[in-house]
PDB file of C-alpha atoms in Angstrom:
ATOM      1  CA  MET A 104      21.215 -20.695  -3.138  1.00 46.00           C
ATOM      2  CA  GLU A 105      24.877 -20.209  -2.095  1.00 47.00           C
ATOM      3  CA  HIS A 106      25.982 -16.932  -0.728  1.00 47.00           C
ATOM      4  CA  ASP A 107      29.451 -15.417  -0.064  1.00 48.00           C
ATOM      5  CA  ALA A 108      27.963 -13.779   3.061  1.00 43.00           C
ATOM      6  CA  LEU A 109      26.272 -16.391   5.114  1.00 49.00           C
ATOM      7  CA  ASP A 110      27.059 -14.591   8.474  1.00 58.00           C
ATOM      8  CA  ALA A 111      24.071 -13.108   9.857  1.00 54.00           C
ATOM      9  CA  GLY A 112      26.260 -10.046  10.746  1.00 62.00           C
ATOM     10  CA  GLU A 113      26.936  -9.375   7.221  1.00 85.00           C
ATOM     11  CA  ALA A 114      24.550  -8.052   4.544  1.00 90.00           C
ATOM     12  CA  ARG A 115      24.383  -7.559   0.793  1.00 92.00           C
ATOM     13  CA  TYR A 116      22.035  -5.161  -1.187  1.00 94.00           C
ATOM     14  CA  GLU A 117      19.534  -7.306  -2.958  1.00 97.00           C
ATOM     15  CA  LEU A 118      16.009  -6.757  -4.498  1.00 98.00           C
ATOM     16  CA  VAL A 119      13.376  -7.929  -2.152  1.00 98.00           C
ATOM     17  CA  ILE A 120      10.022  -9.039  -3.531  1.00 98.00           C
ATOM     18  CA  SER A 121       7.013  -9.861  -1.415  1.00 98.00           C
ATOM     19  CA  VAL A 122       3.925 -11.588  -2.905  1.00 97.00           C
ATOM     20  CA  ASP A 123       0.760 -11.878  -1.107  1.00 94.00           C
ATOM     21  CA  ALA A 124      -2.573 -13.476  -2.264  1.00 92.00           C
ATOM     22  CA  ARG A 125      -5.727 -11.411  -1.952  1.00 88.00           C
ATOM     23  CA  ARG A 126      -8.165 -12.458   0.839  1.00 83.00           C
ATOM     24  CA  SER A 127      -6.250 -15.716   1.521  1.00 75.00           C
ATOM     25  CA  GLY A 128      -8.202 -16.225   4.679  1.00 69.00           C
ATOM     26  CA  GLN A 129     -11.376 -16.803   2.701  1.00 73.00           C
ATOM     27  CA  TYR A 130      -9.926 -19.898   1.062  1.00 72.00           C
ATOM     28  CA  SER A 131     -10.891 -23.127   2.709  1.00 73.00           C
ATOM     29  CA  ASP A 132      -8.342 -25.697   3.798  1.00 79.00           C
ATOM     30  CA  ALA A 133      -8.956 -27.795   0.712  1.00 80.00           C
ATOM     31  CA  GLU A 134      -8.681 -24.782  -1.619  1.00 83.00           C
ATOM     32  CA  LYS A 135      -5.458 -23.298  -0.135  1.00 88.00           C
ATOM     33  CA  PRO A 136      -3.085 -25.976  -1.613  1.00 88.00           C
ATOM     34  CA  ARG A 137      -4.357 -25.326  -5.107  1.00 89.00           C
ATOM     35  CA  MET A 138      -4.137 -21.485  -4.548  1.00 87.00           C
ATOM     36  CA  ARG A 139      -0.413 -21.978  -3.315  1.00 92.00           C
ATOM     37  CA  GLU A 140       0.257 -24.157  -6.487  1.00 93.00           C
ATOM     38  CA  ARG A 141      -1.034 -21.309  -8.769  1.00 93.00           C
ATOM     39  CA  ILE A 142       1.054 -18.686  -7.065  1.00 95.00           C
ATOM     40  CA  TYR A 143       4.259 -20.740  -7.524  1.00 95.00           C
ATOM     41  CA  ARG A 144       3.377 -21.633 -11.073  1.00 96.00           C
ATOM     42  CA  VAL A 145       2.787 -17.953 -12.045  1.00 96.00           C
ATOM     43  CA  LEU A 146       6.035 -16.851 -10.380  1.00 97.00           C
ATOM     44  CA  GLU A 147       8.358 -19.611 -11.321  1.00 96.00           C
ATOM     45  CA  THR A 148       7.095 -19.632 -14.929  1.00 97.00           C
ATOM     46  CA  ALA A 149       7.742 -15.811 -15.027  1.00 97.00           C
ATOM     47  CA  PHE A 150      11.212 -16.300 -13.784  1.00 97.00           C
ATOM     48  CA  ALA A 151      11.902 -18.723 -16.569  1.00 96.00           C
ATOM     49  CA  GLN A 152      10.374 -16.527 -19.132  1.00 96.00           C
ATOM     50  CA  ALA A 153      12.401 -13.506 -18.030  1.00 96.00           C
ATOM     51  CA  GLY A 154      15.674 -15.553 -18.279  1.00 95.00           C
ATOM     52  CA  VAL A 155      16.159 -15.611 -14.501  1.00 95.00           C
ATOM     53  CA  GLY A 156      17.274 -19.137 -13.155  1.00 92.00           C
ATOM     54  CA  ARG A 157      15.199 -20.499 -10.382  1.00 87.00           C
ATOM     55  CA  ASP A 158      18.489 -21.348  -8.553  1.00 89.00           C
ATOM     56  CA  ALA A 159      19.741 -17.847  -8.842  1.00 93.00           C
ATOM     57  CA  VAL A 160      17.079 -16.443  -6.481  1.00 95.00           C
ATOM     58  CA  HIS A 161      16.147 -17.067  -2.828  1.00 96.00           C
ATOM     59  CA  MET A 162      12.439 -17.939  -2.261  1.00 95.00           C
ATOM     60  CA  GLU A 163      10.772 -18.445   1.056  1.00 95.00           C
ATOM     61  CA  ASP A 164       7.271 -19.784   1.495  1.00 93.00           C
ATOM     62  CA  ARG A 165       4.852 -17.530   3.461  1.00 88.00           C
ATOM     63  CA  GLY A 166       1.716 -19.733   3.382  1.00 84.00           C
ATOM     64  CA  ASP A 167      -0.369 -17.292   1.489  1.00 85.00           C
ATOM     65  CA  GLY A 168       2.501 -15.795  -0.487  1.00 92.00           C
ATOM     66  CA  VAL A 169       6.174 -15.902  -1.200  1.00 96.00           C
ATOM     67  CA  LEU A 170       9.185 -13.804  -0.160  1.00 97.00           C
ATOM     68  CA  VAL A 171      11.980 -13.470  -2.726  1.00 97.00           C
ATOM     69  CA  SER A 172      15.483 -12.038  -2.692  1.00 97.00           C
ATOM     70  CA  VAL A 173      17.443 -11.540  -5.923  1.00 97.00           C
ATOM     71  CA  PRO A 174      21.190 -10.893  -5.915  1.00 95.00           C
ATOM     72  CA  GLY A 175      22.754  -7.740  -7.402  1.00 93.00           C
ATOM     73  CA  ARG A 176      24.142  -9.553 -10.327  1.00 94.00           C
ATOM     74  CA  ILE A 177      20.734  -9.713 -11.781  1.00 96.00           C
ATOM     75  CA  ALA A 178      19.418  -6.450 -13.163  1.00 96.00           C
ATOM     76  CA  VAL A 179      16.541  -4.862 -11.166  1.00 97.00           C
ATOM     77  CA  THR A 180      15.088  -3.617 -14.353  1.00 97.00           C
ATOM     78  CA  ARG A 181      14.544  -7.105 -15.602  1.00 97.00           C
ATOM     79  CA  LEU A 182      12.356  -7.851 -12.615  1.00 97.00           C
ATOM     80  CA  LEU A 183      10.427  -4.624 -12.647  1.00 97.00           C
ATOM     81  CA  GLY A 184       9.994  -4.917 -16.434  1.00 97.00           C
ATOM     82  CA  LEU A 185       9.903  -8.226 -18.206  1.00 97.00           C
ATOM     83  CA  TRP A 186       9.361 -10.390 -15.035  1.00 97.00           C
ATOM     84  CA  MET A 187       6.276  -8.328 -13.970  1.00 97.00           C
ATOM     85  CA  VAL A 188       4.858  -8.458 -17.564  1.00 97.00           C
ATOM     86  CA  GLU A 189       5.109 -12.222 -17.432  1.00 97.00           C
ATOM     87  CA  VAL A 190       3.704 -12.484 -13.937  1.00 97.00           C
ATOM     88  CA  HIS A 191       0.670 -10.576 -15.186  1.00 97.00           C
ATOM     89  CA  GLU A 192       0.130 -12.513 -18.251  1.00 97.00           C
ATOM     90  CA  ASN A 193       0.490 -15.874 -16.384  1.00 96.00           C
ATOM     91  CA  LEU A 194      -1.891 -14.679 -13.633  1.00 96.00           C
ATOM     92  CA  ARG A 195      -4.553 -13.711 -16.335  1.00 95.00           C
ATOM     93  CA  GLU A 196      -4.083 -17.256 -17.984  1.00 95.00           C
ATOM     94  CA  GLU A 197      -4.596 -18.877 -14.578  1.00 93.00           C
ATOM     95  CA  ASN A 198      -7.703 -16.834 -13.817  1.00 93.00           C
ATOM     96  CA  ARG A 199      -9.427 -17.672 -17.080  1.00 92.00           C
ATOM     97  CA  SER A 200     -10.634 -20.906 -15.545  1.00 86.00           C
ATOM     98  CA  LEU A 201     -11.476 -19.640 -12.096  1.00 85.00           C
ATOM     99  CA  LEU A 202     -14.871 -18.413 -10.875  1.00 86.00           C
ATOM    100  CA  VAL A 203     -13.086 -16.437  -8.146  1.00 85.00           C
ATOM    101  CA  PRO A 204      -9.899 -14.984  -9.623  1.00 90.00           C
ATOM    102  CA  LEU A 205      -6.612 -15.106  -7.824  1.00 93.00           C
ATOM    103  CA  GLY A 206      -5.388 -11.551  -6.990  1.00 94.00           C
ATOM    104  CA  LEU A 207      -1.852 -10.852  -6.127  1.00 97.00           C
ATOM    105  CA  ARG A 208      -0.165  -7.969  -4.318  1.00 97.00           C
ATOM    106  CA  VAL A 209       3.541  -7.503  -5.183  1.00 98.00           C
ATOM    107  CA  ALA A 210       6.010  -5.164  -3.453  1.00 98.00           C
ATOM    108  CA  MET A 211       9.718  -4.449  -4.335  1.00 98.00           C
ATOM    109  CA  HIS A 212      12.486  -2.734  -2.510  1.00 98.00           C
ATOM    110  CA  VAL A 213      16.322  -2.778  -2.646  1.00 98.00           C
ATOM    111  CA  GLY A 214      18.212  -2.717   0.595  1.00 97.00           C
ATOM    112  CA  PRO A 215      20.577  -4.658   2.761  1.00 96.00           C
ATOM    113  CA  VAL A 216      19.454  -8.206   3.368  1.00 96.00           C
ATOM    114  CA  ARG A 217      20.972 -10.770   5.820  1.00 95.00           C
ATOM    115  CA  HIS A 218      20.906 -14.421   5.109  1.00 93.00           C
ATOM    116  CA  ASP A 219      20.985 -17.232   7.536  1.00 91.00           C
ATOM    117  CA  SER A 220      20.113 -20.939   7.596  1.00 88.00           C
ATOM    118  CA  ARG A 221      16.355 -20.067   8.077  1.00 90.00           C
ATOM    119  CA  GLY A 222      15.893 -17.384   5.516  1.00 93.00           C
ATOM    120  CA  ILE A 223      16.286 -13.645   5.165  1.00 95.00           C
ATOM    121  CA  SER A 224      15.827 -10.652   7.477  1.00 95.00           C
ATOM    122  CA  GLY A 225      16.460  -6.895   7.727  1.00 95.00           C
ATOM    123  CA  ARG A 226      14.610  -3.638   7.527  1.00 95.00           C
ATOM    124  CA  ALA A 227      14.535  -3.905   3.620  1.00 96.00           C
ATOM    125  CA  VAL A 228      12.519  -7.162   4.106  1.00 97.00           C
ATOM    126  CA  ASP A 229      10.264  -5.466   6.647  1.00 96.00           C
ATOM    127  CA  LEU A 230       9.509  -2.592   4.473  1.00 97.00           C
ATOM    128  CA  THR A 231       8.855  -4.679   1.436  1.00 97.00           C
ATOM    129  CA  CYS A 232       6.275  -6.845   3.283  1.00 96.00           C
ATOM    130  CA  ARG A 233       4.586  -3.742   4.685  1.00 95.00           C
ATOM    131  CA  LEU A 234       4.159  -2.296   1.233  1.00 97.00           C
ATOM    132  CA  ALA A 235       2.612  -5.465  -0.064  1.00 96.00           C
ATOM    133  CA  ASP A 236       0.245  -5.574   2.961  1.00 94.00           C
ATOM    134  CA  SER A 237      -0.612  -1.860   2.861  1.00 94.00           C
ATOM    135  CA  ALA A 238      -4.180  -0.632   2.845  1.00 93.00           C
ATOM    136  CA  VAL A 239      -3.488   1.178  -0.496  1.00 95.00           C
ATOM    137  CA  ALA A 240      -2.429  -1.989  -2.127  1.00 95.00           C
ATOM    138  CA  ARG A 241      -5.483  -3.897  -0.758  1.00 94.00           C
ATOM    139  CA  GLN A 242      -8.005  -1.404  -1.647  1.00 93.00           C
ATOM    140  CA  LEU A 243      -6.539  -0.585  -4.985  1.00 94.00           C
ATOM    141  CA  LEU A 244      -6.628  -4.215  -6.089  1.00 92.00           C
ATOM    142  CA  ASP A 245     -10.389  -4.535  -5.024  1.00 91.00           C
ATOM    143  CA  ARG A 246     -11.648  -1.049  -6.143  1.00 92.00           C
ATOM    144  CA  GLU A 247     -10.091  -1.492  -9.650  1.00 92.00           C
ATOM    145  CA  ARG A 248     -11.143  -5.061  -9.968  1.00 92.00           C
ATOM    146  CA  ALA A 249      -7.493  -5.876 -10.938  1.00 94.00           C
ATOM    147  CA  ASP A 250      -5.677  -9.230 -10.859  1.00 94.00           C
ATOM    148  CA  LEU A 251      -2.282  -7.655  -9.949  1.00 97.00           C
ATOM    149  CA  VAL A 252      -0.947  -4.511  -8.184  1.00 97.00           C
ATOM    150  CA  LEU A 253       2.688  -3.547  -7.755  1.00 98.00           C
ATOM    151  CA  ALA A 254       4.045  -1.355  -4.939  1.00 98.00           C
ATOM    152  CA  VAL A 255       7.551  -0.083  -5.074  1.00 98.00           C
ATOM    153  CA  SER A 256       9.471   1.920  -2.414  1.00 98.00           C
ATOM    154  CA  ASP A 257      10.200   5.559  -3.070  1.00 97.00           C
ATOM    155  CA  SER A 258      13.870   4.853  -3.350  1.00 97.00           C
ATOM    156  CA  LEU A 259      13.313   2.228  -5.937  1.00 98.00           C
ATOM    157  CA  TYR A 260      11.147   4.481  -7.884  1.00 98.00           C
ATOM    158  CA  VAL A 261      13.553   7.401  -7.815  1.00 98.00           C
ATOM    159  CA  ASP A 262      16.744   5.229  -8.505  1.00 97.00           C
ATOM    160  CA  VAL A 263      15.304   2.826 -11.148  1.00 97.00           C
ATOM    161  CA  VAL A 264      11.650   3.260 -12.117  1.00 98.00           C
ATOM    162  CA  SER A 265      11.792   7.069 -12.882  1.00 97.00           C
ATOM    163  CA  ALA A 266      14.487   6.443 -15.537  1.00 96.00           C
ATOM    164  CA  GLY A 267      12.159   4.143 -17.426  1.00 95.00           C
ATOM    165  CA  GLY A 268      13.299   1.159 -19.495  1.00 92.00           C
ATOM    166  CA  LYS A 269      11.965  -1.885 -21.363  1.00 92.00           C
ATOM    167  CA  PHE A 270       8.364  -2.542 -20.082  1.00 95.00           C
ATOM    168  CA  ILE A 271       8.934   0.082 -17.364  1.00 97.00           C
ATOM    169  CA  GLU A 272       6.715   3.184 -17.690  1.00 96.00           C
ATOM    170  CA  PRO A 273       7.154   5.567 -14.705  1.00 97.00           C
ATOM    171  CA  ALA A 274       4.096   7.626 -15.904  1.00 97.00           C
ATOM    172  CA  ARG A 275       1.922   4.653 -14.990  1.00 97.00           C
ATOM    173  CA  PHE A 276       2.906   4.896 -11.300  1.00 98.00           C
ATOM    174  CA  SER A 277       1.127   6.979  -8.616  1.00 97.00           C
ATOM    175  CA  PRO A 278       2.510   7.973  -5.263  1.00 96.00           C
ATOM    176  CA  ALA A 279       0.996   7.549  -1.928  1.00 96.00           C
ATOM    177  CA  ARG A 280       1.969   8.457   1.659  1.00 94.00           C
ATOM    178  CA  LEU A 281       1.678   5.481   3.979  1.00 93.00           C
ATOM    179  CA  ALA A 282       1.601   5.482   7.824  1.00 88.00           C
ATOM    180  CA  LEU A 283       3.314   2.239   8.674  1.00 88.00           C
ATOM    181  CA  LYS A 284       4.171   0.884  12.067  1.00 84.00           C
ATOM    182  CA  GLU A 285       7.735   1.986  11.580  1.00 82.00           C
ATOM    183  CA  GLY A 286       6.641   5.494  10.595  1.00 86.00           C
ATOM    184  CA  GLU A 287       5.476   7.379   7.513  1.00 91.00           C
ATOM    185  CA  VAL A 288       6.958   6.337   4.019  1.00 94.00           C
ATOM    186  CA  SER A 289       6.307   7.227   0.475  1.00 95.00           C
ATOM    187  CA  ALA A 290       5.477   4.467  -1.968  1.00 97.00           C
ATOM    188  CA  TRP A 291       4.469   4.071  -5.646  1.00 98.00           C
ATOM    189  CA  PHE A 292       1.675   1.910  -6.986  1.00 98.00           C
ATOM    190  CA  HIS A 293       1.152   0.492 -10.439  1.00 98.00           C
ATOM    191  CA  LEU A 294      -1.660  -1.617 -12.031  1.00 97.00           C
ATOM    192  CA  PRO A 295       0.115  -3.580 -14.930  1.00 95.00           C
ATOM    193  CA  GLY A 296      -1.462  -2.941 -18.227  1.00 93.00           C
ATOM    194  CA  ARG A 297      -3.365   0.199 -16.904  1.00 95.00           C
ATOM    195  CA  PRO A 298      -2.845   3.962 -16.617  1.00 95.00           C
ATOM    196  CA  ALA A 299      -1.574   5.411 -13.468  1.00 96.00           C
ATOM    197  CA  PRO A 300      -4.180   4.629 -10.795  1.00 94.00           C
ATOM    198  CA  ASP A 301      -6.142   7.251  -9.116  1.00 91.00           C
ATOM    199  CA  ILE A 302      -5.206   6.823  -5.447  1.00 89.00           C
ATOM    200  CA  GLY A 303      -6.825   9.958  -4.198  1.00 76.00           C
ATOM    201  CA  PRO A 304     -10.314   8.579  -2.994  1.00 60.00           C
ATOM    202  CA  ILE A 305      -8.640   5.645  -1.312  1.00 62.00           C
ATOM    203  CA  ALA A 306      -8.614   5.734   2.450  1.00 56.00           C
ATOM    204  CA  ALA A 307      -4.882   5.024   3.091  1.00 47.00           C
ATOM    205  CA  GLU A 308      -5.178   4.086   6.688  1.00 48.00           C
ATOM    206  CA  GLU A 309      -2.581   1.462   7.624  1.00 46.00           C
ATOM    207  CA  PRO A 310      -2.748  -1.214  10.257  1.00 46.00           C
ATOM    208  CA  GLY A 311      -1.600   0.271  13.558  1.00 42.00           C
ATOM    209  CA  ALA A 312      -1.800   3.912  12.305  1.00 40.00           C
ATOM    210  CA  PRO A 313      -3.636   6.416  14.433  1.00 37.00           C
ATOM    211  CA  ALA A 314      -7.123   7.420  13.489  1.00 33.00           C
ATOM    212  CA  GLY A 315      -7.286  10.372  11.033  1.00 34.00           C
ATOM    213  CA  GLY A 316      -3.803   9.611   9.602  1.00 34.00           C
ATOM    214  CA  PRO A 317      -2.426  11.277   6.474  1.00 34.00           C
ATOM    215  CA  PRO A 318      -4.557  10.497   3.386  1.00 38.00           C
ATOM    216  CA  ALA A 319      -3.040   8.941   0.323  1.00 40.00           C
ATOM    217  CA  ALA A 320      -1.415  11.543  -1.847  1.00 40.00           C
ATOM    218  CA  PRO A 321      -2.752  12.643  -5.256  1.00 39.00           C
ATOM    219  CA  VAL A 322      -0.938  12.022  -8.503  1.00 39.00           C
ATOM    220  CA  GLY A 323       1.648  14.655  -9.353  1.00 43.00           C
ATOM    221  CA  GLY A 324       4.978  13.453  -8.117  1.00 43.00           C
ATOM    222  CA  PRO A 325       6.642  13.335  -4.634  1.00 42.00           C
ATOM    223  CA  GLU A 326       6.394  17.141  -4.218  1.00 47.00           C
ATOM    224  CA  ALA A 327       2.612  17.020  -4.625  1.00 49.00           C
ATOM    225  CA  ALA A 328       2.455  14.140  -2.226  1.00 44.00           C
ATOM    226  CA  LEU A 329       4.320  15.886   0.553  1.00 44.00           C
ATOM    227  CA  ALA A 330       2.303  19.165  -0.059  1.00 51.00           C
ATOM    228  CA  ALA A 331      -0.987  17.322   0.333  1.00 50.00           C
ATOM    229  CA  MET A 332       0.156  15.655   3.529  1.00 44.00           C
ATOM    230  CA  ASP A 333       1.266  19.083   4.897  1.00 48.00           C
ATOM    231  CA  ALA A 334      -2.023  20.499   4.098  1.00 51.00           C
ATOM    232  CA  ALA A 335      -3.897  17.670   5.781  1.00 46.00           C
ATOM    233  CA  LEU A 336      -1.788  17.924   8.811  1.00 41.00           C
ATOM    234  CA  ALA A 337      -2.349  21.709   9.061  1.00 45.00           C
ATOM    235  CA  ALA A 338      -6.060  21.370   8.665  1.00 46.00           C
ATOM    236  CA  ARG A 339      -6.094  18.702  11.520  1.00 43.00           C
ATOM    237  CA  ALA A 340      -3.961  21.030  13.777  1.00 42.00           C
ATOM    238  CA  ALA A 341      -6.363  23.909  13.334  1.00 43.00           C
ATOM    239  CA  ALA A 342      -9.346  21.703  13.972  1.00 42.00           C
ATOM    240  CA  ALA A 343      -7.944  20.439  17.169  1.00 39.00           C
ATOM    241  CA  ALA A 344      -7.452  23.940  18.374  1.00 41.00           C
ATOM    242  CA  GLY A 345     -11.172  24.438  17.871  1.00 42.00           C
ATOM    243  CA  ARG A 346     -10.764  26.781  14.922  1.00 38.00           C
ATOM    244  CA  ARG A 347     -12.985  26.691  11.743  1.00 38.00           C
ATOM    245  CA  VAL A 348     -11.524  24.371   9.164  1.00 38.00           C
ATOM    246  CA  ASP A 349     -11.895  25.886   5.683  1.00 41.00           C
ATOM    247  CA  ASP A 350     -10.837  24.706   2.313  1.00 43.00           C
ATOM    248  CA  SER A 351      -8.708  26.896  -0.035  1.00 40.00           C
ATOM    249  CA  ASP A 352     -11.475  29.393  -1.066  1.00 43.00           C
ATOM    250  CA  GLY A 353     -12.755  29.804   2.450  1.00 42.00           C
ATOM    251  CA  ASP A 354     -15.945  27.749   2.202  1.00 44.00           C
ATOM    252  CA  ASP A 355     -16.794  24.183   1.896  1.00 44.00           C
ATOM    253  CA  GLU A 356     -18.084  22.752  -1.205  1.00 44.00           C
ATOM    254  CA  ASP A 357     -21.591  22.574   0.148  1.00 46.00           C
ATOM    255  CA  GLY A 358     -21.415  26.095   1.593  1.00 45.00           C
ATOM    256  CA  ALA A 359     -21.505  24.843   5.255  1.00 47.00           C
ATOM    257  CA  ASP A 360     -18.940  25.677   7.946  1.00 48.00           C
ATOM    258  CA  ARG A 361     -17.186  22.712   9.542  1.00 48.00           C
ATOM    259  CA  TYR A 362     -15.958  22.755  13.033  1.00 42.00           C
ATOM    260  CA  ARG A 363     -13.934  20.345  15.194  1.00 46.00           C
ATOM    261  CA  ALA A 364     -13.337  20.864  18.774  1.00 43.00           C
ATOM    262  CA  GLN A 365     -11.845  18.869  21.756  1.00 45.00           C
ATOM    263  CA  GLY A 366     -14.194  20.532  24.229  1.00 47.00           C
ATOM    264  CA  ASP A 367     -17.676  21.846  23.882  1.00 48.00           C
ATOM    265  CA  LEU A 368     -18.682  23.747  20.799  1.00 46.00           C
ATOM    266  CA  SER A 369     -22.090  25.097  19.826  1.00 51.00           C
ATOM    267  CA  VAL A 370     -23.108  26.842  16.634  1.00 51.00           C
ATOM    268  CA  HIS A 371     -26.564  28.271  16.508  1.00 52.00           C
ATOM    269  CA  ARG A 372     -27.916  30.231  13.569  1.00 54.00           C
ATOM    270  CA  ASN A 373     -31.401  31.190  12.411  1.00 54.00           C
ATOM    271  CA  ASN A 374     -33.140  29.380  15.214  1.00 55.00           C
ATOM    272  CA  VAL A 375     -36.502  30.163  16.660  1.00 55.00           C
ATOM    273  CA  TYR A 376     -36.994  29.032  20.213  1.00 49.00           C
ATOM    274  CA  GLN A 377     -40.652  28.496  21.327  1.00 56.00           C
ATOM    275  CA  GLN A 378     -39.777  28.075  25.048  1.00 56.00           C
ATOM    276  CA  PRO A 379     -36.783  28.640  27.353  1.00 57.00           C
ATOM    277  CA  VAL A 380     -33.786  26.590  26.444  1.00 51.00           C
ATOM    278  CA  HIS A 381     -30.476  25.776  28.023  1.00 51.00           C
ATOM    279  CA  ILE A 382     -27.234  26.047  26.084  1.00 55.00           C
ATOM    280  CA  GLY A 383     -23.989  24.529  27.364  1.00 52.00           C
ATOM    281  CA  ARG A 384     -23.138  22.681  30.502  1.00 48.00           C
ATOM    282  CA  VAL A 385     -23.822  23.423  34.138  1.00 46.00           C
ATOM    283  CA  THR A 386     -20.856  22.882  36.236  1.00 44.00           C
ATOM    284  CA  GLY A 387     -20.093  23.183  39.903  1.00 48.00           C
ATOM    285  CA  ASP A 388     -22.330  25.537  41.747  1.00 47.00           C
ATOM    286  CA  SER A 389     -23.093  27.772  38.633  1.00 44.00           C
ATOM    287  CA  HIS A 390     -26.708  28.799  38.132  1.00 46.00           C
ATOM    288  CA  ARG A 391     -28.672  27.563  35.066  1.00 44.00           C
ATOM    289  CA  LYS A 392     -28.884  30.190  32.388  1.00 43.00           C
ATOM    290  CA  ASP A 393     -31.695  29.975  29.841  1.00 44.00           C
TER     291      ASP A 393
END
């Protein structure tokens, strides 16, 4: 593909697409070439079916997937809409003859992309790859027993998906808050041919994120996603201070109190002691108290 801006110091806004195969590490060396053939057959056939010339896009092989950039002269809606429909149908056709179906995680984002003789680079590329590899995308694909999951960046959802279009249904996307290596981001997830996925129960811990990171946000739009994350952060802050952590009505669903503390914490209720007991630690020269 020829570009007007081949200088690595220049960039142009393009749609970046990252495609990864599910559990590629479980394929044997003999099986991987056939897996790769299926991925390329699914994607390239979909490009032809969507009226996008193969020579009009940049494609890089990633071993267990493909990295694609699409120039701005090709409408993003065509890739989000018709191309994704064809990818899904082609993938279903491939899987009809397979005992272990091929699963694909696809991510999309629009941003500045730099081209050089070895391929493409930039933060837009990094973000797209992170979305495709996110825990939400992985778990959603497995939990829903789906062939295909699509993740789009928050900016792509707001700018393009939310307006709808041919084969683009914004109501079938669900938001999630992700803790990536570069920081927290919002993203939207879609299972082609299905209603908006329920992301709530999924543990959205990302690789490299600290333990107890923000949970995936519930369905309800970006405001609900941010509100849920703020509530989770407030609860963790209260717990770290050793205070009781309550839900909205003051009690846990099972009627029990929950405590988290960084130091020692003991809660004793309705206990009957048949002999002297020791509660707490003995430090220094303090005398033991029963």
